[in-house]
Amino acid sequence: MRTFETIVSGIRAMMLGSAERSQKKEEIAMKVIHCVKYGSHRDLVVAEVDPPGPPQPGEMSVRIKTAGIQFSDLVRIAGDYQEKSELPFVIGGDAGGVVTAVGDGVEGFRVGDAVLTPGGCVERVNVAARRVTPLPEGTDLEQAASFRNNYATGLWGLQLGRLCPGETLLVHGAAGGVGLAAVDLGKLMGARVIAAASSEEKLTVVKTLGADHTINYTDGFRYQVKELTGGRGADVIYDPVGGDVFDESMRCVAPYGRILIVGFTSGRAATAKTNHLLVKDAQVIGYTMGGLSRHDPEKNRANAEILLDWLSHGRISPYVSHRLPMDEIVEAYQLIVDRKVIGKVMITT
Ligand SMILES: NC(=O)c1ccc[n+]([C@@H]2O[C@H](COP(=O)([O-])OP(=O)(O)OC[C@H]3O[C@@H](n4cnc5c(N)ncnc54)[C@H](OP(=O)(O)O)[C@@H]3O)[C@@H](O)[C@H]2O)c1
């Protein structure tokens, strides 16, 4: 028969065992930010899950340190994206981290290398080596993780818009992710850049980062653009906002001008009237990065290499206005909703 003491010591041992187990679990569990239902960023969940095991052949393990989030995630979280993501999914996109293990058959990477990887807001990932980009020595990990998608969007847009040195580039939403990238790239490509945004604070930063002229477009912009261009208008207009901003752009586009349709943060996709395009000798060009990677992956890769080279040589300057921990993911997305972000908001993991 068991005595009272043996029962108590048995319970104590069981308790100790479970404490040890939960401590061990804490050590090996990792954090991930999951979208568990379509709707609002307020419903995002910071979950604890088991980390991935050792990498499979052809893969590597990466400890993610910083991951970017962006406006388009909100569309995905709402379930309004062209291709719906299966629930639950990890939010975020490009991430920067350090290689912790290399699977069989992987060449060119070593443990400790700084890399760019897909993965989003999660502490650890196993990922196919071909999807990982090694960073040149001395490249800032956060800047690198923040820049790729925005700058790739900017570069491909300005290429499609055939921006030439000496031309005038008007950038809307110029302090936003893709907008600020277009300002930076437009300057590098030799254009005169007019940056339009909604607050003096944003315009000050954009000016510091190289814009030649700034316009607060809250009350319209066409007269200012006409004045700055001697009545001619802008040769290329980069438009991630749409709606009224697109409508007004049609009134200050130069002859043979090109308006790039990048997105619709205003919430309205405007209608381009073909008779207006005809009388203005103007073009409207829509594009997506998904389209480029599907239809011309070589060009996509070549552009990514050019951009990484420019970044590592300090020729472009990605800007991060906010960095928040994973536990503050709702606040981080709220900054995007409230139009407070300049350049990019990063999540430290
Ligand atoms: N075509 C592509 O392949 C591609 C690639 C990436 C992103 N995108 C799209 O490009 C757009 C911009 O993305 P992003 O990451 O640059 O976004 P972001 O960093 O949030 O910047 C968007 C900017 O839009 C302006 N804006 C105007 N009306 C707004 C509103 N009602 N709500 C929020 N912002 C508003 C804001 O500037 P002000 O406050 O100064 O007006 C803001 O800075 C999105 O529609 C995204 O889906 C397209």
mmCIF file of C-alpha atoms and ligand atoms in Angstrom:
data_model
loop_
_atom_site.group_PDB
_atom_site.id
_atom_site.type_symbol
_atom_site.label_atom_id
_atom_site.label_comp_id
_atom_site.label_asym_id
_atom_site.label_seq_id
_atom_site.Cartn_x
_atom_site.Cartn_y
_atom_site.Cartn_z
ATOM 1 C CA MET A 1 0.000 0.000 0.000
ATOM 2 C CA ARG A 2 1.306 3.449 -0.905
ATOM 3 C CA THR A 3 1.835 5.936 1.920
ATOM 4 C CA PHE A 4 0.777 9.598 1.779
ATOM 5 C CA GLU A 5 4.493 10.553 1.311
ATOM 6 C CA THR A 6 4.980 8.269 -1.687
ATOM 7 C CA ILE A 7 1.812 9.624 -3.331
ATOM 8 C CA VAL A 8 2.987 13.252 -2.768
ATOM 9 C CA SER A 9 6.479 12.507 -4.075
ATOM 10 C CA GLY A 10 4.919 10.747 -7.104
ATOM 11 C CA ILE A 11 2.782 13.813 -7.857
ATOM 12 C CA ARG A 12 5.840 16.074 -7.394
ATOM 13 C CA ALA A 13 7.835 13.918 -9.846
ATOM 14 C CA MET A 14 4.977 14.048 -12.358
ATOM 15 C CA MET A 15 4.790 17.842 -11.970
ATOM 16 C CA LEU A 16 8.530 18.186 -12.378
ATOM 17 C CA GLY A 17 8.368 15.956 -15.469
ATOM 18 C CA SER A 18 5.674 18.070 -17.058
ATOM 19 C CA ALA A 19 7.549 21.294 -16.166
ATOM 20 C CA GLU A 20 10.701 19.879 -17.746
ATOM 21 C CA ARG A 21 8.716 18.780 -20.778
ATOM 22 C CA SER A 22 7.099 22.182 -21.214
ATOM 23 C CA GLN A 23 10.464 23.900 -20.727
ATOM 24 C CA LYS A 24 11.933 21.624 -23.409
ATOM 25 C CA LYS A 25 8.946 22.334 -25.674
ATOM 26 C CA GLU A 26 9.472 26.060 -25.133
ATOM 27 C CA GLU A 27 13.057 25.636 -26.219
ATOM 28 C CA ILE A 28 12.168 23.864 -29.432
ATOM 29 C CA ALA A 29 8.820 25.500 -30.322
ATOM 30 C CA MET A 30 8.934 28.378 -32.747
ATOM 31 C CA LYS A 31 6.671 31.334 -33.387
ATOM 32 C CA VAL A 32 4.767 31.836 -36.592
ATOM 33 C CA ILE A 33 2.102 34.326 -37.615
ATOM 34 C CA HIS A 34 -0.886 32.552 -39.109
ATOM 35 C CA CYS A 35 -3.916 33.790 -40.944
ATOM 36 C CA VAL A 36 -6.484 31.282 -39.688
ATOM 37 C CA LYS A 37 -9.579 32.828 -41.255
ATOM 38 C CA TYR A 38 -10.231 35.264 -44.089
ATOM 39 C CA GLY A 39 -11.157 38.715 -42.929
ATOM 40 C CA SER A 40 -9.154 41.300 -41.018
ATOM 41 C CA HIS A 41 -5.519 41.621 -39.954
ATOM 42 C CA ARG A 42 -6.973 41.881 -36.425
ATOM 43 C CA ASP A 43 -7.718 38.140 -36.571
ATOM 44 C CA LEU A 44 -4.088 37.139 -37.179
ATOM 45 C CA VAL A 45 -2.702 34.643 -34.676
ATOM 46 C CA VAL A 46 0.818 34.371 -33.256
ATOM 47 C CA ALA A 47 1.080 30.575 -32.902
ATOM 48 C CA GLU A 48 3.691 28.269 -31.388
ATOM 49 C CA VAL A 49 4.482 25.292 -33.585
ATOM 50 C CA ASP A 50 7.160 22.629 -33.870
ATOM 51 C CA PRO A 51 10.087 23.787 -35.976
ATOM 52 C CA PRO A 52 10.894 21.964 -39.209
ATOM 53 C CA GLY A 53 13.319 19.040 -38.882
ATOM 54 C CA PRO A 54 16.643 18.748 -40.693
ATOM 55 C CA PRO A 55 16.627 19.951 -44.321
ATOM 56 C CA GLN A 56 15.810 17.431 -47.064
ATOM 57 C CA PRO A 57 18.226 16.943 -49.968
ATOM 58 C CA GLY A 58 18.318 20.150 -52.021
ATOM 59 C CA GLU A 59 16.998 22.243 -49.117
ATOM 60 C CA MET A 60 18.506 24.413 -46.436
ATOM 61 C CA SER A 61 17.327 25.563 -43.020
ATOM 62 C CA VAL A 62 17.221 29.279 -42.370
ATOM 63 C CA ARG A 63 16.759 31.135 -39.078
ATOM 64 C CA ILE A 64 14.714 34.127 -40.208
ATOM 65 C CA LYS A 65 15.635 37.401 -38.493
ATOM 66 C CA THR A 66 13.464 39.934 -40.264
ATOM 67 C CA ALA A 67 10.483 39.705 -42.617
ATOM 68 C CA GLY A 68 8.631 42.288 -44.668
ATOM 69 C CA ILE A 69 4.888 42.827 -44.690
ATOM 70 C CA GLN A 70 2.981 44.870 -47.269
ATOM 71 C CA PHE A 71 -0.327 46.279 -48.433
ATOM 72 C CA SER A 72 -1.064 43.306 -50.692
ATOM 73 C CA ASP A 73 -1.039 40.972 -47.636
ATOM 74 C CA LEU A 74 -4.217 42.736 -46.484
ATOM 75 C CA VAL A 75 -5.912 41.752 -49.732
ATOM 76 C CA ARG A 76 -4.718 38.176 -49.246
ATOM 77 C CA ILE A 77 -5.861 38.129 -45.613
ATOM 78 C CA ALA A 78 -9.284 39.432 -46.715
ATOM 79 C CA GLY A 79 -9.474 36.448 -49.108
ATOM 80 C CA ASP A 80 -9.747 38.808 -52.096
ATOM 81 C CA TYR A 81 -6.510 37.799 -53.845
ATOM 82 C CA GLN A 82 -6.700 36.361 -57.372
ATOM 83 C CA GLU A 83 -5.406 33.041 -56.034
ATOM 84 C CA LYS A 84 -6.804 32.319 -52.570
ATOM 85 C CA SER A 85 -4.231 30.966 -50.097
ATOM 86 C CA GLU A 86 -5.220 27.799 -48.261
ATOM 87 C CA LEU A 87 -5.859 28.354 -44.524
ATOM 88 C CA PRO A 88 -3.971 28.576 -42.268
ATOM 89 C CA PHE A 89 -1.167 30.372 -44.082
ATOM 90 C CA VAL A 90 1.940 32.192 -42.935
ATOM 91 C CA ILE A 91 1.728 35.900 -43.666
ATOM 92 C CA GLY A 92 4.458 38.122 -45.059
ATOM 93 C CA GLY A 93 6.820 37.625 -47.938
ATOM 94 C CA ASP A 94 10.525 38.169 -48.378
ATOM 95 C CA ALA A 95 12.623 37.532 -45.321
ATOM 96 C CA GLY A 96 16.258 37.866 -44.340
ATOM 97 C CA GLY A 97 18.032 35.264 -42.256
ATOM 98 C CA VAL A 98 21.030 33.089 -41.600
ATOM 99 C CA VAL A 99 21.625 29.529 -42.875
ATOM 100 C CA THR A 100 21.622 27.035 -39.982
ATOM 101 C CA ALA A 101 21.869 23.737 -41.908
ATOM 102 C CA VAL A 102 22.483 22.661 -45.486
ATOM 103 C CA GLY A 103 20.889 19.547 -47.011
ATOM 104 C CA ASP A 104 22.589 16.978 -49.238
ATOM 105 C CA GLY A 105 23.387 18.164 -52.726
ATOM 106 C CA VAL A 106 23.269 21.872 -51.911
ATOM 107 C CA GLU A 107 26.279 23.762 -53.184
ATOM 108 C CA GLY A 108 27.400 27.345 -52.740
ATOM 109 C CA PHE A 109 25.930 27.881 -49.264
ATOM 110 C CA ARG A 110 27.454 27.437 -45.821
ATOM 111 C CA VAL A 111 26.094 27.555 -42.294
ATOM 112 C CA GLY A 112 26.231 31.189 -41.144
ATOM 113 C CA ASP A 113 25.625 32.712 -44.599
ATOM 114 C CA ALA A 114 23.253 35.689 -44.695
ATOM 115 C CA VAL A 115 20.480 35.062 -47.219
ATOM 116 C CA LEU A 116 17.184 36.289 -48.621
ATOM 117 C CA THR A 117 14.492 33.646 -48.467
ATOM 118 C CA PRO A 118 10.771 33.278 -48.964
ATOM 119 C CA GLY A 119 9.042 32.289 -45.743
ATOM 120 C CA GLY A 120 7.397 35.338 -44.197
ATOM 121 C CA CYS A 121 6.777 35.834 -40.496
ATOM 122 C CA VAL A 122 8.148 32.638 -39.009
ATOM 123 C CA GLU A 123 11.283 31.950 -37.007
ATOM 124 C CA ARG A 124 12.642 29.018 -39.005
ATOM 125 C CA VAL A 125 12.073 27.580 -42.477
ATOM 126 C CA ASN A 126 13.343 24.769 -44.611
ATOM 127 C CA VAL A 127 13.438 25.974 -48.171
ATOM 128 C CA ALA A 128 14.661 24.724 -51.543
ATOM 129 C CA ALA A 129 18.149 26.130 -52.134
ATOM 130 C CA ARG A 130 17.180 27.437 -55.594
ATOM 131 C CA ARG A 131 14.704 29.818 -53.932
ATOM 132 C CA VAL A 132 17.345 31.295 -51.621
ATOM 133 C CA THR A 133 19.543 34.258 -52.599
ATOM 134 C CA PRO A 134 22.965 34.642 -51.023
ATOM 135 C CA LEU A 135 23.730 38.210 -49.965
ATOM 136 C CA PRO A 136 26.977 39.842 -50.987
ATOM 137 C CA GLU A 137 29.347 40.446 -48.070
ATOM 138 C CA GLY A 138 28.507 43.582 -46.101
ATOM 139 C CA THR A 139 24.915 43.899 -47.390
ATOM 140 C CA ASP A 140 22.532 45.031 -44.658
ATOM 141 C CA LEU A 141 20.164 42.132 -43.916
ATOM 142 C CA GLU A 142 17.121 44.261 -43.085
ATOM 143 C CA GLN A 143 17.530 46.534 -46.104
ATOM 144 C CA ALA A 144 17.920 43.499 -48.350
ATOM 145 C CA ALA A 145 14.839 41.778 -46.923
ATOM 146 C CA SER A 146 12.833 44.970 -47.306
ATOM 147 C CA PHE A 147 13.639 45.909 -50.857
ATOM 148 C CA ARG A 148 13.226 43.055 -53.302
ATOM 149 C CA ASN A 149 9.535 43.049 -54.165
ATOM 150 C CA ASN A 150 9.138 46.841 -54.110
ATOM 151 C CA TYR A 151 12.195 47.516 -56.236
ATOM 152 C CA ALA A 152 11.462 44.666 -58.645
ATOM 153 C CA THR A 153 7.988 46.157 -59.133
ATOM 154 C CA GLY A 154 9.463 49.618 -59.625
ATOM 155 C CA LEU A 155 12.144 48.518 -62.062
ATOM 156 C CA TRP A 156 9.867 46.397 -64.243
ATOM 157 C CA GLY A 157 7.287 49.190 -64.315
ATOM 158 C CA LEU A 158 9.789 51.812 -65.387
ATOM 159 C CA GLN A 159 11.186 49.440 -68.020
ATOM 160 C CA LEU A 160 7.678 48.825 -69.393
ATOM 161 C CA GLY A 161 7.120 52.587 -69.284
ATOM 162 C CA ARG A 162 10.344 53.052 -71.297
ATOM 163 C CA LEU A 163 11.529 55.798 -68.958
ATOM 164 C CA CYS A 164 14.420 57.708 -70.563
ATOM 165 C CA PRO A 165 17.040 59.962 -68.979
ATOM 166 C CA GLY A 166 15.823 63.546 -68.881
ATOM 167 C CA GLU A 167 12.128 62.597 -68.928
ATOM 168 C CA THR A 168 9.753 63.626 -66.153
ATOM 169 C CA LEU A 169 8.481 60.832 -63.918
ATOM 170 C CA LEU A 170 5.475 61.522 -61.680
ATOM 171 C CA VAL A 171 5.160 59.001 -58.820
ATOM 172 C CA HIS A 172 1.933 58.725 -56.821
ATOM 173 C CA GLY A 173 1.878 57.211 -53.319
ATOM 174 C CA ALA A 174 5.543 58.189 -53.463
ATOM 175 C CA ALA A 175 6.274 57.433 -49.805
ATOM 176 C CA GLY A 176 4.724 53.948 -49.978
ATOM 177 C CA GLY A 177 6.611 50.722 -50.660
ATOM 178 C CA VAL A 178 6.496 50.561 -54.440
ATOM 179 C CA GLY A 179 6.241 54.357 -54.776
ATOM 180 C CA LEU A 180 9.439 55.119 -52.901
ATOM 181 C CA ALA A 181 11.254 52.440 -54.877
ATOM 182 C CA ALA A 182 10.068 54.087 -58.116
ATOM 183 C CA VAL A 183 11.371 57.473 -56.911
ATOM 184 C CA ASP A 184 14.781 55.976 -56.080
ATOM 185 C CA LEU A 185 14.998 54.035 -59.358
ATOM 186 C CA GLY A 186 13.686 56.945 -61.421
ATOM 187 C CA LYS A 187 16.540 59.119 -60.147
ATOM 188 C CA LEU A 188 19.061 56.361 -60.856
ATOM 189 C CA MET A 189 17.700 56.090 -64.419
ATOM 190 C CA GLY A 190 18.274 59.817 -64.956
ATOM 191 C CA ALA A 191 14.691 61.095 -64.806
ATOM 192 C CA ARG A 192 13.427 64.281 -63.184
ATOM 193 C CA VAL A 193 11.164 62.960 -60.430
ATOM 194 C CA ILE A 194 8.003 64.591 -59.117
ATOM 195 C CA ALA A 195 6.820 62.782 -55.986
ATOM 196 C CA ALA A 196 3.201 63.023 -54.819
ATOM 197 C CA ALA A 197 2.059 61.992 -51.335
ATOM 198 C CA SER A 198 -0.518 62.963 -48.728
ATOM 199 C CA SER A 199 1.475 64.592 -45.922
ATOM 200 C CA GLU A 200 4.336 66.999 -45.393
ATOM 201 C CA GLU A 201 6.150 64.418 -43.240
ATOM 202 C CA LYS A 202 6.095 61.922 -46.112
ATOM 203 C CA LEU A 203 7.156 64.527 -48.643
ATOM 204 C CA THR A 204 10.100 65.616 -46.499
ATOM 205 C CA VAL A 205 11.450 62.058 -46.393
ATOM 206 C CA VAL A 206 10.855 61.541 -50.120
ATOM 207 C CA LYS A 207 12.696 64.770 -50.902
ATOM 208 C CA THR A 208 15.609 63.721 -48.689
ATOM 209 C CA LEU A 209 15.742 60.464 -50.627
ATOM 210 C CA GLY A 210 16.141 62.228 -53.952
ATOM 211 C CA ALA A 211 12.850 63.514 -55.428
ATOM 212 C CA ASP A 212 13.391 66.714 -57.412
ATOM 213 C CA HIS A 213 9.929 68.124 -56.651
ATOM 214 C CA THR A 214 7.187 67.162 -54.205
ATOM 215 C CA ILE A 215 3.436 67.692 -54.333
ATOM 216 C CA ASN A 216 0.892 67.133 -51.584
ATOM 217 C CA TYR A 217 -1.796 65.621 -53.828
ATOM 218 C CA THR A 218 -4.587 65.675 -51.233
ATOM 219 C CA ASP A 219 -6.243 68.599 -53.043
ATOM 220 C CA GLY A 220 -5.213 67.653 -56.567
ATOM 221 C CA PHE A 221 -1.970 67.840 -58.521
ATOM 222 C CA ARG A 222 -2.513 68.483 -62.209
ATOM 223 C CA TYR A 223 -1.869 72.252 -62.172
ATOM 224 C CA GLN A 224 1.356 71.784 -60.208
ATOM 225 C CA VAL A 225 2.550 69.079 -62.601
ATOM 226 C CA LYS A 226 1.739 71.291 -65.592
ATOM 227 C CA GLU A 227 3.570 74.205 -63.986
ATOM 228 C CA LEU A 228 6.644 72.115 -63.194
ATOM 229 C CA THR A 229 6.789 70.777 -66.760
ATOM 230 C CA GLY A 230 6.204 74.027 -68.641
ATOM 231 C CA GLY A 231 2.666 72.958 -69.500
ATOM 232 C CA ARG A 232 3.736 69.661 -71.105
ATOM 233 C CA GLY A 233 2.824 67.165 -68.381
ATOM 234 C CA ALA A 234 4.665 64.096 -67.093
ATOM 235 C CA ASP A 235 6.191 61.610 -69.536
ATOM 236 C CA VAL A 236 5.734 58.618 -67.250
ATOM 237 C CA ILE A 237 3.220 58.384 -64.395
ATOM 238 C CA TYR A 238 3.651 55.596 -61.849
ATOM 239 C CA ASP A 239 0.306 54.909 -60.177
ATOM 240 C CA PRO A 240 -0.175 52.458 -57.273
ATOM 241 C CA VAL A 241 -3.227 54.411 -56.033
ATOM 242 C CA GLY A 242 -5.812 54.478 -58.860
ATOM 243 C CA GLY A 243 -9.303 55.979 -58.524
ATOM 244 C CA ASP A 244 -9.386 59.794 -58.584
ATOM 245 C CA VAL A 245 -5.598 59.898 -58.805
ATOM 246 C CA PHE A 246 -5.709 57.998 -62.104
ATOM 247 C CA ASP A 247 -8.506 60.244 -63.434
ATOM 248 C CA GLU A 248 -6.466 63.340 -62.691
ATOM 249 C CA SER A 249 -3.286 61.802 -64.129
ATOM 250 C CA MET A 250 -5.081 61.632 -67.487
ATOM 251 C CA ARG A 251 -5.192 65.448 -67.337
ATOM 252 C CA CYS A 252 -1.459 65.974 -66.875
ATOM 253 C CA VAL A 253 0.147 63.244 -68.956
ATOM 254 C CA ALA A 254 2.532 64.504 -71.672
ATOM 255 C CA PRO A 255 2.017 63.680 -75.364
ATOM 256 C CA TYR A 256 3.251 60.113 -75.908
ATOM 257 C CA GLY A 257 3.163 59.731 -72.120
ATOM 258 C CA ARG A 258 2.786 56.389 -70.367
ATOM 259 C CA ILE A 259 0.661 55.787 -67.263
ATOM 260 C CA LEU A 260 1.650 52.677 -65.317
ATOM 261 C CA ILE A 261 -1.140 50.890 -63.469
ATOM 262 C CA VAL A 262 0.518 49.328 -60.420
ATOM 263 C CA GLY A 263 -2.286 48.964 -57.867
ATOM 264 C CA PHE A 264 -5.443 50.421 -56.360
ATOM 265 C CA THR A 265 -4.770 51.478 -52.776
ATOM 266 C CA SER A 266 -7.544 54.072 -53.121
ATOM 267 C CA GLY A 267 -9.968 51.149 -53.357
ATOM 268 C CA ARG A 268 -11.195 52.021 -56.848
ATOM 269 C CA ALA A 269 -9.903 50.787 -60.180
ATOM 270 C CA ALA A 270 -10.514 53.730 -62.536
ATOM 271 C CA THR A 271 -11.765 53.416 -66.103
ATOM 272 C CA ALA A 272 -9.446 54.617 -68.874
ATOM 273 C CA LYS A 273 -11.423 56.236 -71.679
ATOM 274 C CA THR A 274 -9.969 55.195 -75.017
ATOM 275 C CA ASN A 275 -11.063 58.441 -76.730
ATOM 276 C CA HIS A 276 -9.040 60.398 -74.156
ATOM 277 C CA LEU A 277 -6.019 58.175 -74.747
ATOM 278 C CA LEU A 278 -6.389 58.729 -78.478
ATOM 279 C CA VAL A 279 -6.548 62.527 -78.385
ATOM 280 C CA LYS A 280 -3.682 62.672 -75.872
ATOM 281 C CA ASP A 281 -1.458 60.198 -77.788
ATOM 282 C CA ALA A 282 -1.036 58.455 -74.431
ATOM 283 C CA GLN A 283 -0.765 54.870 -73.230
ATOM 284 C CA VAL A 284 -1.959 53.068 -70.139
ATOM 285 C CA ILE A 285 0.115 50.037 -69.156
ATOM 286 C CA GLY A 286 -0.986 47.540 -66.532
ATOM 287 C CA TYR A 287 1.376 44.898 -65.172
ATOM 288 C CA THR A 288 1.961 42.466 -62.334
ATOM 289 C CA MET A 289 5.110 40.889 -60.965
ATOM 290 C CA GLY A 290 3.301 37.548 -60.971
ATOM 291 C CA GLY A 291 2.890 37.998 -64.726
ATOM 292 C CA LEU A 292 6.588 38.695 -65.199
ATOM 293 C CA SER A 293 7.682 35.636 -63.230
ATOM 294 C CA ARG A 294 5.219 33.438 -65.177
ATOM 295 C CA HIS A 295 5.749 34.827 -68.688
ATOM 296 C CA ASP A 296 9.404 35.876 -68.574
ATOM 297 C CA PRO A 297 11.221 34.284 -65.618
ATOM 298 C CA GLU A 298 14.605 35.047 -67.230
ATOM 299 C CA LYS A 299 13.883 38.775 -67.249
ATOM 300 C CA ASN A 300 12.631 38.552 -63.672
ATOM 301 C CA ARG A 301 15.868 36.837 -62.595
ATOM 302 C CA ALA A 302 18.025 39.296 -64.533
ATOM 303 C CA ASN A 303 16.270 42.264 -62.913
ATOM 304 C CA ALA A 304 16.667 40.698 -59.449
ATOM 305 C CA GLU A 305 20.419 40.372 -60.065
ATOM 306 C CA ILE A 306 20.694 43.976 -61.259
ATOM 307 C CA LEU A 307 18.855 45.192 -58.161
ATOM 308 C CA LEU A 308 20.973 43.179 -55.738
ATOM 309 C CA ASP A 309 24.086 44.547 -57.426
ATOM 310 C CA TRP A 310 22.778 48.116 -57.080
ATOM 311 C CA LEU A 311 21.916 47.480 -53.432
ATOM 312 C CA SER A 312 25.286 45.995 -52.562
ATOM 313 C CA HIS A 313 27.041 48.948 -54.246
ATOM 314 C CA GLY A 314 24.895 51.511 -52.421
ATOM 315 C CA ARG A 315 23.291 52.819 -55.624
ATOM 316 C CA ILE A 316 19.767 52.456 -54.239
ATOM 317 C CA SER A 317 18.558 53.242 -50.723
ATOM 318 C CA PRO A 318 15.591 51.169 -49.486
ATOM 319 C CA TYR A 319 13.905 52.858 -46.541
ATOM 320 C CA VAL A 320 12.353 51.177 -43.484
ATOM 321 C CA SER A 321 10.211 53.464 -41.320
ATOM 322 C CA HIS A 322 9.036 50.919 -38.734
ATOM 323 C CA ARG A 323 10.210 47.628 -37.248
ATOM 324 C CA LEU A 324 8.017 45.684 -34.819
ATOM 325 C CA PRO A 325 8.206 42.298 -33.059
ATOM 326 C CA MET A 326 5.950 39.403 -34.090
ATOM 327 C CA ASP A 327 3.646 39.951 -31.112
ATOM 328 C CA GLU A 328 2.753 43.383 -32.512
ATOM 329 C CA ILE A 329 1.690 42.152 -35.925
ATOM 330 C CA VAL A 330 -1.787 43.695 -35.705
ATOM 331 C CA GLU A 331 -0.275 47.111 -34.910
ATOM 332 C CA ALA A 332 2.180 46.654 -37.795
ATOM 333 C CA TYR A 333 -0.611 46.098 -40.342
ATOM 334 C CA GLN A 334 -2.588 48.946 -38.791
ATOM 335 C CA LEU A 335 0.303 51.281 -39.705
ATOM 336 C CA ILE A 336 -0.206 50.281 -43.360
ATOM 337 C CA VAL A 337 -3.985 50.736 -43.114
ATOM 338 C CA ASP A 338 -3.484 54.180 -41.510
ATOM 339 C CA ARG A 339 -1.016 55.216 -44.265
ATOM 340 C CA LYS A 340 1.727 55.799 -41.699
ATOM 341 C CA VAL A 341 4.428 53.649 -43.286
ATOM 342 C CA ILE A 342 7.203 55.242 -45.307
ATOM 343 C CA GLY A 343 8.940 52.676 -47.501
ATOM 344 C CA LYS A 344 8.513 49.486 -45.521
ATOM 345 C CA VAL A 345 7.517 48.025 -42.163
ATOM 346 C CA MET A 346 9.573 45.027 -41.046
ATOM 347 C CA ILE A 347 8.786 42.328 -38.491
ATOM 348 C CA THR A 348 11.701 41.149 -36.367
ATOM 349 C CA THR A 349 11.444 37.424 -35.680
HETATM 350 N N1 LIG B 1 1.577 45.405 -59.944
HETATM 351 C C1 LIG B 1 2.307 44.689 -59.116
HETATM 352 O O1 LIG B 1 2.935 43.698 -59.460
HETATM 353 C C2 LIG B 1 2.371 45.115 -57.684
HETATM 354 C C3 LIG B 1 3.460 44.739 -56.861
HETATM 355 C C4 LIG B 1 3.486 45.202 -55.533
HETATM 356 C C5 LIG B 1 2.442 45.985 -55.050
HETATM 357 N N2 LIG B 1 1.402 46.266 -55.886
HETATM 358 C C6 LIG B 1 0.264 47.090 -55.434
HETATM 359 O O2 LIG B 1 0.728 48.420 -55.295
HETATM 360 C C7 LIG B 1 -0.073 49.077 -54.330
HETATM 361 C C8 LIG B 1 0.849 49.746 -53.315
HETATM 362 O O3 LIG B 1 1.525 48.759 -52.576
HETATM 363 P P1 LIG B 1 2.573 49.191 -51.447
HETATM 364 O O4 LIG B 1 3.104 47.942 -50.867
HETATM 365 O O5 LIG B 1 3.495 50.211 -51.989
HETATM 366 O O6 LIG B 1 1.593 49.889 -50.393
HETATM 367 P P2 LIG B 1 1.931 50.985 -49.273
HETATM 368 O O7 LIG B 1 3.360 50.867 -48.848
HETATM 369 O O8 LIG B 1 0.886 50.867 -48.256
HETATM 370 O O9 LIG B 1 1.799 52.363 -50.066
HETATM 371 C C9 LIG B 1 0.619 52.695 -50.699
HETATM 372 C C10 LIG B 1 0.433 54.191 -50.723
HETATM 373 O O10 LIG B 1 -0.853 54.418 -51.298
HETATM 374 C C11 LIG B 1 -1.340 55.651 -50.806
HETATM 375 N N3 LIG B 1 -2.779 55.574 -50.574
HETATM 376 C C12 LIG B 1 -3.694 56.341 -51.188
HETATM 377 N N4 LIG B 1 -4.919 56.016 -50.795
HETATM 378 C C13 LIG B 1 -4.792 55.055 -49.876
HETATM 379 C C14 LIG B 1 -5.715 54.337 -49.067
HETATM 380 N N5 LIG B 1 -7.038 54.574 -49.150
HETATM 381 N N6 LIG B 1 -5.239 53.392 -48.226
HETATM 382 C C15 LIG B 1 -3.926 53.146 -48.151
HETATM 383 N N7 LIG B 1 -2.988 53.811 -48.890
HETATM 384 C C16 LIG B 1 -3.419 54.756 -49.738
HETATM 385 C C17 LIG B 1 -0.568 55.965 -49.518
HETATM 386 O O11 LIG B 1 0.159 57.159 -49.757
HETATM 387 P P3 LIG B 1 -0.408 58.581 -49.341
HETATM 388 O O12 LIG B 1 -0.857 58.521 -47.910
HETATM 389 O O13 LIG B 1 0.770 59.462 -49.550
HETATM 390 O O14 LIG B 1 -1.547 58.849 -50.294
HETATM 391 C C18 LIG B 1 0.420 54.823 -49.345
HETATM 392 O O15 LIG B 1 1.700 55.292 -48.993
HETATM 393 C C19 LIG B 1 -0.985 48.013 -53.729
HETATM 394 O O16 LIG B 1 -2.239 48.088 -54.367
HETATM 395 C C20 LIG B 1 -0.294 46.719 -54.074
HETATM 396 O O17 LIG B 1 -1.191 45.645 -54.160
HETATM 397 C C21 LIG B 1 1.352 45.851 -57.158
#
